[in-house]
Amino acid sequence: MRQAVQELIERYQHNLFVAAFQICKNQEDAEDVVQETFIQYHTTKKEYESEEHIRAWLLRVAINKAKNVSYTFWRRNKQPLEDYIETLTFESEESGELFETVLGLPEKYRIVIHLFYYEEYSVQEIAKVLKLSESNVKVRLLRGRKLLKDALKEEWEDDK
Amino acid sequence: MTNKEKYQQAFSALKASRKIEVEDIIMNKSIGFTRGIAVAAAIALCFVGSNSICYAATGNTWVEKMVVFFSGQATETDVTVRDLGNGDYSYTVEVPEDEASVSMGFVTEEDGTETIITDPDLMAEGMNGAMTQSGNVELHVEVVEENGLLWLVLEGQRLDITEDFTDGEVEGTFSANGKEYKYLVTGTKEEYGVSVELCE
């Protein structure tokens, strides 16, 4: 199956942007990544099993493209992350603190944490999106949570 | 609030400023990094002392042939160099439409001087592959990037090190020629070191 690009943009643009931002830590780069991801969807004549399959594929491609941008030598003039965070409006002080703490995590924990808490993916689904083993995802999730707990103390509950 | 709710609330603060137009997607109109002109003004590399690459340091802007990695492949291409006047230079390169990433051949000399490699042979030897000696067996080791993934190629065996290399170090074991080896990759994607030891 395939879905119209328009529908996918409306449904997933924000999610892809947030996922890309997790890696790029830069608004413009993340926006470029989202646009490139939709272009790749449009130009790749791939058939998908379900809408969930499309969503996972889009996230996977966006994450890879974001890594490409992050790793590459050529970078655009970047706005410092601290300056960008200053422009954001958080609902509470705790939200802002959580945001900054997450972005301070090592990338390999950060993206797993993001897919779990933001996209509400299961360990099995994260493993498929990131092409990792389930045990690897579990370890990263565990370590990422511990780092969050250590930093945020009572602001972060112990997950079962 | 649950952790999920807290997390989602925190990241709901992120808002994309640019509206994506369906027409742009359909027309494959990329405004991103991977197509068209990639301006590397932010990459103002500092060259200390004499440098054979930046010989025209007195000019404002000039074009040089340089070897640039496109998706891991060394390619000689025109690079516009601009003297920023303070010892720093900016570089602009046209990126082919179908390339996912680009990087320069770039090494740090023993004295700390940073130099762009323009010699394809040096590039191939120093940046795009490595021969390493382990015991009496010569192994071919290479780090390549394909489709957004970073692969460690050891004697033809491919290991996906994308995730683990983000920390700048990845280690593990592999078998070749009937023996078990331990490998360690350190550095960055542009400048990495690979060591391979025979497991005891």
Tab-separated table of C-alpha atoms in Angstrom:
chain	number	residue	atom	x	y	z
A	1	MET	CA	0.000	0.000	0.000
A	2	ARG	CA	0.958	3.634	-0.406
A	3	GLN	CA	-0.485	6.832	0.977
A	4	ALA	CA	-0.637	10.311	-0.490
A	5	VAL	CA	2.306	12.489	0.466
A	6	GLN	CA	-0.063	15.226	1.579
A	7	GLU	CA	-1.638	12.932	4.177
A	8	LEU	CA	1.745	11.808	5.432
A	9	ILE	CA	3.004	15.357	5.766
A	10	GLU	CA	-0.031	16.325	7.811
A	11	ARG	CA	0.241	13.254	10.001
A	12	TYR	CA	3.960	12.803	10.531
A	13	GLN	CA	5.748	16.054	9.775
A	14	HIS	CA	5.966	17.062	13.420
A	15	ASN	CA	7.019	13.625	14.628
A	16	LEU	CA	9.767	13.384	12.010
A	17	PHE	CA	10.936	16.881	12.853
A	18	VAL	CA	11.199	16.076	16.563
A	19	ALA	CA	13.004	12.786	15.859
A	20	ALA	CA	15.442	14.517	13.492
A	21	PHE	CA	15.994	17.298	16.009
A	22	GLN	CA	16.939	14.694	18.594
A	23	ILE	CA	19.953	13.898	16.462
A	24	CYS	CA	20.754	17.166	14.665
A	25	LYS	CA	20.015	19.444	17.634
A	26	ASN	CA	19.436	22.111	15.023
A	27	GLN	CA	16.116	23.379	13.691
A	28	GLU	CA	17.136	24.051	10.101
A	29	ASP	CA	18.940	20.758	9.708
A	30	ALA	CA	15.955	18.905	11.170
A	31	GLU	CA	13.585	20.677	8.786
A	32	ASP	CA	15.815	19.763	5.840
A	33	VAL	CA	15.834	16.164	7.002
A	34	VAL	CA	12.028	16.062	7.107
A	35	GLN	CA	11.738	17.475	3.610
A	36	GLU	CA	14.343	15.042	2.272
A	37	THR	CA	12.529	12.167	3.948
A	38	PHE	CA	9.259	12.969	2.220
A	39	ILE	CA	11.082	13.381	-1.090
A	40	GLN	CA	12.603	9.951	-0.595
A	41	TYR	CA	9.169	8.520	0.125
A	42	HIS	CA	7.837	10.105	-3.043
A	43	THR	CA	10.704	8.988	-5.255
A	44	THR	CA	11.008	5.482	-3.793
A	45	LYS	CA	8.313	3.375	-5.341
A	46	LYS	CA	8.155	1.061	-2.396
A	47	GLU	CA	5.010	-0.764	-1.369
A	48	TYR	CA	4.255	-0.892	2.348
A	49	GLU	CA	2.423	-3.507	4.364
A	50	SER	CA	0.463	-1.051	6.495
A	51	GLU	CA	0.303	2.512	7.679
A	52	GLU	CA	2.379	1.493	10.677
A	53	HIS	CA	4.995	0.190	8.258
A	54	ILE	CA	5.062	3.581	6.504
A	55	ARG	CA	5.416	5.403	9.818
A	56	ALA	CA	8.323	3.181	10.882
A	57	TRP	CA	9.978	3.583	7.478
A	58	LEU	CA	9.676	7.374	7.596
A	59	LEU	CA	11.166	7.484	11.084
A	60	ARG	CA	13.980	5.171	10.097
A	61	VAL	CA	14.867	7.253	7.025
A	62	ALA	CA	14.615	10.527	8.943
A	63	ILE	CA	16.899	9.207	11.684
A	64	ASN	CA	19.466	8.015	9.140
A	65	LYS	CA	19.370	11.284	7.237
A	66	ALA	CA	19.729	13.218	10.475
A	67	LYS	CA	22.800	11.156	11.319
A	68	ASN	CA	24.194	11.869	7.865
A	69	VAL	CA	23.794	15.571	8.446
A	70	SER	CA	25.270	15.341	11.927
A	71	TYR	CA	28.279	13.290	10.924
A	72	THR	CA	29.105	15.109	7.755
A	73	PHE	CA	31.984	17.489	7.554
A	74	TRP	CA	30.047	20.227	5.838
A	75	ARG	CA	27.732	21.899	8.291
A	76	ARG	CA	25.732	25.031	7.917
A	77	ASN	CA	26.213	27.923	10.238
A	78	LYS	CA	24.488	26.628	13.291
A	79	GLN	CA	22.551	28.467	15.906
A	80	PRO	CA	23.890	27.312	19.274
A	81	LEU	CA	21.482	24.900	20.933
A	82	GLU	CA	21.353	27.007	24.079
A	83	ASP	CA	20.238	30.017	22.039
A	84	TYR	CA	17.587	27.968	20.276
A	85	ILE	CA	16.249	26.562	23.546
A	86	GLU	CA	15.848	30.143	24.753
A	87	THR	CA	13.346	30.716	21.956
A	88	LEU	CA	11.150	27.764	22.950
A	89	THR	CA	8.131	28.071	25.200
A	90	PHE	CA	7.797	25.261	27.715
A	91	GLU	CA	4.677	24.590	29.694
A	92	SER	CA	6.653	24.391	32.897
A	93	GLU	CA	10.152	24.792	34.208
A	94	GLU	CA	10.343	21.014	34.646
A	95	SER	CA	9.527	20.517	30.961
A	96	GLY	CA	12.415	22.740	29.964
A	97	GLU	CA	14.722	20.882	32.304
A	98	LEU	CA	13.640	17.517	30.934
A	99	PHE	CA	14.131	18.769	27.369
A	100	GLU	CA	17.684	19.903	28.049
A	101	THR	CA	18.533	16.773	30.014
A	102	VAL	CA	17.367	14.496	27.211
A	103	LEU	CA	19.379	16.438	24.637
A	104	GLY	CA	22.402	16.023	26.863
A	105	LEU	CA	22.194	12.231	26.770
A	106	PRO	CA	24.515	10.273	24.465
A	107	GLU	CA	22.856	9.891	21.065
A	108	LYS	CA	22.497	6.132	21.237
A	109	TYR	CA	20.427	6.394	24.400
A	110	ARG	CA	18.618	9.541	23.324
A	111	ILE	CA	17.012	8.138	20.212
A	112	VAL	CA	15.870	4.966	21.965
A	113	ILE	CA	14.409	7.023	24.817
A	114	HIS	CA	12.672	9.237	22.269
A	115	LEU	CA	11.078	6.400	20.331
A	116	PHE	CA	9.860	4.857	23.583
A	117	TYR	CA	8.459	7.921	25.327
A	118	TYR	CA	7.451	10.129	22.419
A	119	GLU	CA	6.487	7.686	19.691
A	120	GLU	CA	5.290	5.167	22.286
A	121	TYR	CA	7.027	2.324	20.504
A	122	SER	CA	7.646	-0.974	22.266
A	123	VAL	CA	11.156	-2.390	22.650
A	124	GLN	CA	10.418	-4.776	19.781
A	125	GLU	CA	9.262	-1.951	17.512
A	126	ILE	CA	12.274	0.218	18.373
A	127	ALA	CA	14.548	-2.692	17.534
A	128	LYS	CA	12.929	-2.932	14.099
A	129	VAL	CA	13.110	0.801	13.398
A	130	LEU	CA	16.751	1.087	14.452
A	131	LYS	CA	17.754	-2.357	13.193
A	132	LEU	CA	19.131	-3.274	16.606
A	133	SER	CA	18.633	-6.374	18.680
A	134	GLU	CA	15.912	-6.209	21.333
A	135	SER	CA	18.462	-6.810	24.072
A	136	ASN	CA	20.531	-3.894	22.779
A	137	VAL	CA	17.454	-1.654	22.865
A	138	LYS	CA	16.639	-2.791	26.397
A	139	VAL	CA	20.159	-1.988	27.586
A	140	ARG	CA	20.100	1.446	25.994
A	141	LEU	CA	16.670	2.159	27.419
A	142	LEU	CA	17.802	1.081	30.870
A	143	ARG	CA	20.962	3.181	30.772
A	144	GLY	CA	19.160	6.174	29.292
A	145	ARG	CA	16.486	6.038	31.990
A	146	LYS	CA	19.131	5.796	34.682
A	147	LEU	CA	20.879	8.883	33.350
A	148	LEU	CA	17.567	10.727	33.282
A	149	LYS	CA	16.749	9.627	36.812
A	150	ASP	CA	20.191	10.632	38.071
A	151	ALA	CA	19.809	14.079	36.524
A	152	LEU	CA	16.147	14.761	37.194
A	153	LYS	CA	15.774	13.011	40.586
A	154	GLU	CA	12.151	13.089	41.750
A	155	GLU	CA	11.010	14.745	38.520
A	156	TRP	CA	11.448	11.407	36.760
A	157	GLU	CA	9.607	8.332	37.989
A	158	ASP	CA	11.139	4.878	38.124
A	159	ASP	CA	9.631	2.987	35.194
A	160	LYS	CA	8.702	-0.609	35.768
B	1	MET	CA	1.868	12.856	35.123
B	2	THR	CA	3.559	9.752	33.770
B	3	ASN	CA	7.054	9.885	32.324
B	4	LYS	CA	5.573	9.560	28.846
B	5	GLU	CA	3.271	12.506	29.399
B	6	LYS	CA	6.108	14.591	30.813
B	7	TYR	CA	8.348	13.687	27.898
B	8	GLN	CA	5.696	14.445	25.291
B	9	GLN	CA	4.843	17.734	26.934
B	10	ALA	CA	8.513	18.761	26.993
B	11	PHE	CA	9.057	17.998	23.312
B	12	SER	CA	5.774	19.531	22.208
B	13	ALA	CA	7.648	22.811	22.582
B	14	LEU	CA	9.508	22.022	19.367
B	15	LYS	CA	7.914	23.585	16.325
B	16	ALA	CA	9.117	23.479	12.745
B	17	SER	CA	9.193	26.962	11.267
B	18	ARG	CA	9.044	25.892	7.645
B	19	LYS	CA	5.888	24.658	5.959
B	20	ILE	CA	6.447	21.733	3.640
B	21	GLU	CA	4.730	22.188	0.290
B	22	VAL	CA	3.519	19.044	-1.451
B	23	GLU	CA	4.471	20.590	-4.796
B	24	ASP	CA	8.080	20.823	-3.656
B	25	ILE	CA	8.069	17.184	-2.658
B	26	ILE	CA	6.509	16.076	-5.924
B	27	MET	CA	8.927	18.199	-7.925
B	28	ASN	CA	11.737	16.738	-5.840
B	29	LYS	CA	12.723	20.238	-4.881
B	30	SER	CA	15.196	19.808	-2.123
B	31	ILE	CA	16.247	22.801	-0.114
B	32	GLY	CA	18.330	20.704	2.114
B	33	PHE	CA	21.921	19.937	2.504
B	34	THR	CA	22.103	16.980	0.220
B	35	ARG	CA	21.440	18.732	-3.050
B	36	GLY	CA	22.563	21.800	-4.875
B	37	ILE	CA	25.151	24.062	-3.374
B	38	ALA	CA	26.231	23.257	0.103
B	39	VAL	CA	27.782	26.321	1.603
B	40	ALA	CA	30.320	25.462	4.198
B	41	ALA	CA	30.788	28.918	5.561
B	42	ALA	CA	30.606	27.538	9.049
B	43	ILE	CA	33.552	25.316	8.383
B	44	ALA	CA	36.210	27.927	8.612
B	45	LEU	CA	39.235	25.772	9.017
B	46	CYS	CA	42.287	27.292	10.514
B	47	PHE	CA	45.516	26.584	8.691
B	48	VAL	CA	48.632	27.288	10.604
B	49	GLY	CA	51.891	28.216	8.922
B	50	SER	CA	52.696	27.302	5.381
B	51	ASN	CA	50.209	25.085	3.738
B	52	SER	CA	50.510	23.798	0.240
B	53	ILE	CA	46.766	23.744	-0.196
B	54	CYS	CA	46.049	27.302	0.737
B	55	TYR	CA	48.790	28.797	-1.377
B	56	ALA	CA	46.657	31.683	-2.558
B	57	ALA	CA	46.072	33.087	0.874
B	58	THR	CA	46.261	36.644	-0.363
B	59	GLY	CA	43.324	36.317	-2.753
B	60	ASN	CA	39.761	36.764	-1.599
B	61	THR	CA	38.158	33.875	-3.445
B	62	TRP	CA	39.546	31.200	-5.722
B	63	VAL	CA	38.687	27.790	-7.027
B	64	GLU	CA	40.798	24.735	-6.325
B	65	LYS	CA	40.600	21.142	-7.330
B	66	MET	CA	40.296	19.154	-4.151
B	67	VAL	CA	39.459	15.619	-3.277
B	68	VAL	CA	36.138	15.448	-1.491
B	69	PHE	CA	34.376	12.360	-0.188
B	70	PHE	CA	30.918	11.905	-1.596
B	71	SER	CA	29.223	9.145	0.387
B	72	GLY	CA	32.597	7.734	1.222
B	73	GLN	CA	33.998	7.894	-2.312
B	74	ALA	CA	36.940	10.162	-2.963
B	75	THR	CA	36.163	12.499	-5.867
B	76	GLU	CA	38.199	15.335	-7.291
B	77	THR	CA	35.973	18.354	-7.602
B	78	ASP	CA	36.022	22.148	-7.772
B	79	VAL	CA	35.981	23.787	-4.373
B	80	THR	CA	35.592	27.522	-3.983
B	81	VAL	CA	37.850	28.755	-1.235
B	82	ARG	CA	37.306	32.117	0.384
B	83	ASP	CA	39.890	33.848	2.496
B	84	LEU	CA	38.042	35.224	5.491
B	85	GLY	CA	40.964	37.454	6.248
B	86	ASN	CA	41.780	36.228	9.728
B	87	GLY	CA	43.635	33.076	8.868
B	88	ASP	CA	40.412	31.170	8.405
B	89	TYR	CA	38.999	29.916	5.144
B	90	SER	CA	35.544	28.898	4.062
B	91	TYR	CA	34.889	26.231	1.447
B	92	THR	CA	31.981	25.813	-0.923
B	93	VAL	CA	31.388	22.684	-2.909
B	94	GLU	CA	28.620	21.641	-5.261
B	95	VAL	CA	27.118	18.410	-4.053
B	96	PRO	CA	25.768	15.986	-6.673
B	97	GLU	CA	22.033	15.456	-6.466
B	98	ASP	CA	22.190	11.817	-5.541
B	99	GLU	CA	24.762	12.059	-2.790
B	100	ALA	CA	23.709	11.548	0.789
B	101	SER	CA	26.750	12.995	2.452
B	102	VAL	CA	29.984	14.729	1.719
B	103	SER	CA	33.203	15.120	3.573
B	104	MET	CA	36.670	16.390	2.865
B	105	GLY	CA	39.859	14.433	2.996
B	106	PHE	CA	41.286	16.033	6.048
B	107	VAL	CA	44.087	15.055	8.394
B	108	THR	CA	45.910	16.479	11.338
B	109	GLU	CA	49.673	16.554	10.965
B	110	GLU	CA	52.016	15.579	13.768
B	111	ASP	CA	52.582	19.223	14.630
B	112	GLY	CA	48.849	19.819	14.905
B	113	THR	CA	48.500	21.523	11.521
B	114	GLU	CA	45.264	20.582	9.808
B	115	THR	CA	45.598	19.811	6.130
B	116	ILE	CA	43.159	18.979	3.410
B	117	ILE	CA	44.315	15.970	1.432
B	118	THR	CA	44.129	16.434	-2.308
B	119	ASP	CA	46.213	13.480	-3.320
B	120	PRO	CA	43.849	10.615	-4.142
B	121	ASP	CA	46.520	8.036	-3.331
B	122	LEU	CA	47.120	9.491	0.090
B	123	MET	CA	43.405	9.755	0.568
B	124	ALA	CA	42.874	6.142	-0.292
B	125	GLU	CA	45.662	5.070	1.968
B	126	GLY	CA	45.021	7.331	4.891
B	127	MET	CA	41.324	7.994	4.873
B	128	ASN	CA	39.446	5.440	2.911
B	129	GLY	CA	40.989	2.278	4.141
B	130	ALA	CA	43.720	0.838	6.229
B	131	MET	CA	45.995	-2.122	6.078
B	132	THR	CA	46.787	-3.480	9.442
B	133	GLN	CA	49.200	-6.113	10.466
B	134	SER	CA	48.199	-8.670	13.036
B	135	GLY	CA	50.486	-11.553	13.728
B	136	ASN	CA	51.565	-12.941	10.379
B	137	VAL	CA	48.258	-12.223	8.723
B	138	GLU	CA	47.640	-9.079	6.744
B	139	LEU	CA	44.043	-8.023	7.044
B	140	HIS	CA	42.160	-5.539	4.961
B	141	VAL	CA	40.151	-3.185	7.135
B	142	GLU	CA	37.972	-0.358	5.926
B	143	VAL	CA	35.253	1.923	7.243
B	144	VAL	CA	32.668	2.848	4.622
B	145	GLU	CA	29.443	4.788	4.691
B	146	GLU	CA	26.467	3.645	2.677
B	147	ASN	CA	22.864	4.789	2.819
B	148	GLY	CA	23.332	6.542	6.087
B	149	LEU	CA	24.973	3.562	7.762
B	150	LEU	CA	28.598	3.201	8.763
B	151	TRP	CA	30.159	-0.184	8.045
B	152	LEU	CA	33.345	-1.699	9.283
B	153	VAL	CA	34.583	-3.995	6.545
B	154	LEU	CA	36.957	-6.639	7.856
B	155	GLU	CA	38.236	-9.105	5.315
B	156	GLY	CA	35.004	-8.721	3.378
B	157	GLN	CA	32.797	-9.084	6.463
B	158	ARG	CA	30.554	-6.100	7.029
B	159	LEU	CA	29.627	-4.936	10.512
B	160	ASP	CA	27.152	-2.106	11.075
B	161	ILE	CA	28.877	0.234	13.533
B	162	THR	CA	26.623	3.247	12.953
B	163	GLU	CA	25.143	3.362	16.402
B	164	ASP	CA	28.161	2.438	18.431
B	165	PHE	CA	30.580	4.710	16.565
B	166	THR	CA	28.603	7.767	17.611
B	167	ASP	CA	30.629	7.652	20.807
B	168	GLY	CA	33.838	7.709	18.796
B	169	GLU	CA	34.813	4.201	19.773
B	170	VAL	CA	33.578	0.765	18.897
B	171	GLU	CA	35.086	-2.604	19.664
B	172	GLY	CA	34.212	-6.216	19.083
B	173	THR	CA	35.446	-9.488	17.708
B	174	PHE	CA	35.333	-11.228	14.361
B	175	SER	CA	36.637	-14.400	12.776
B	176	ALA	CA	38.846	-14.588	9.711
B	177	ASN	CA	41.196	-17.198	8.344
B	178	GLY	CA	40.041	-19.553	11.081
B	179	LYS	CA	41.152	-17.220	13.853
B	180	GLU	CA	39.364	-14.897	16.242
B	181	TYR	CA	40.355	-11.220	16.196
B	182	LYS	CA	39.530	-8.283	18.409
B	183	TYR	CA	38.981	-4.933	16.665
B	184	LEU	CA	38.852	-1.396	17.971
B	185	VAL	CA	37.778	1.603	15.873
B	186	THR	CA	38.342	5.064	17.310
B	187	GLY	CA	38.135	8.623	16.061
B	188	THR	CA	35.613	10.174	13.750
B	189	LYS	CA	34.116	9.099	10.481
B	190	GLU	CA	36.487	11.427	8.661
B	191	GLU	CA	39.590	10.378	10.505
B	192	TYR	CA	39.538	7.024	12.147
B	193	GLY	CA	41.959	4.493	13.445
B	194	VAL	CA	41.443	0.748	13.391
B	195	SER	CA	43.432	-1.727	15.395
B	196	VAL	CA	43.082	-5.477	15.130
B	197	GLU	CA	44.604	-7.970	17.519
B	198	LEU	CA	44.602	-11.708	17.517
B	199	CYS	CA	42.565	-12.961	20.460
B	200	GLU	CA	44.611	-14.906	22.973
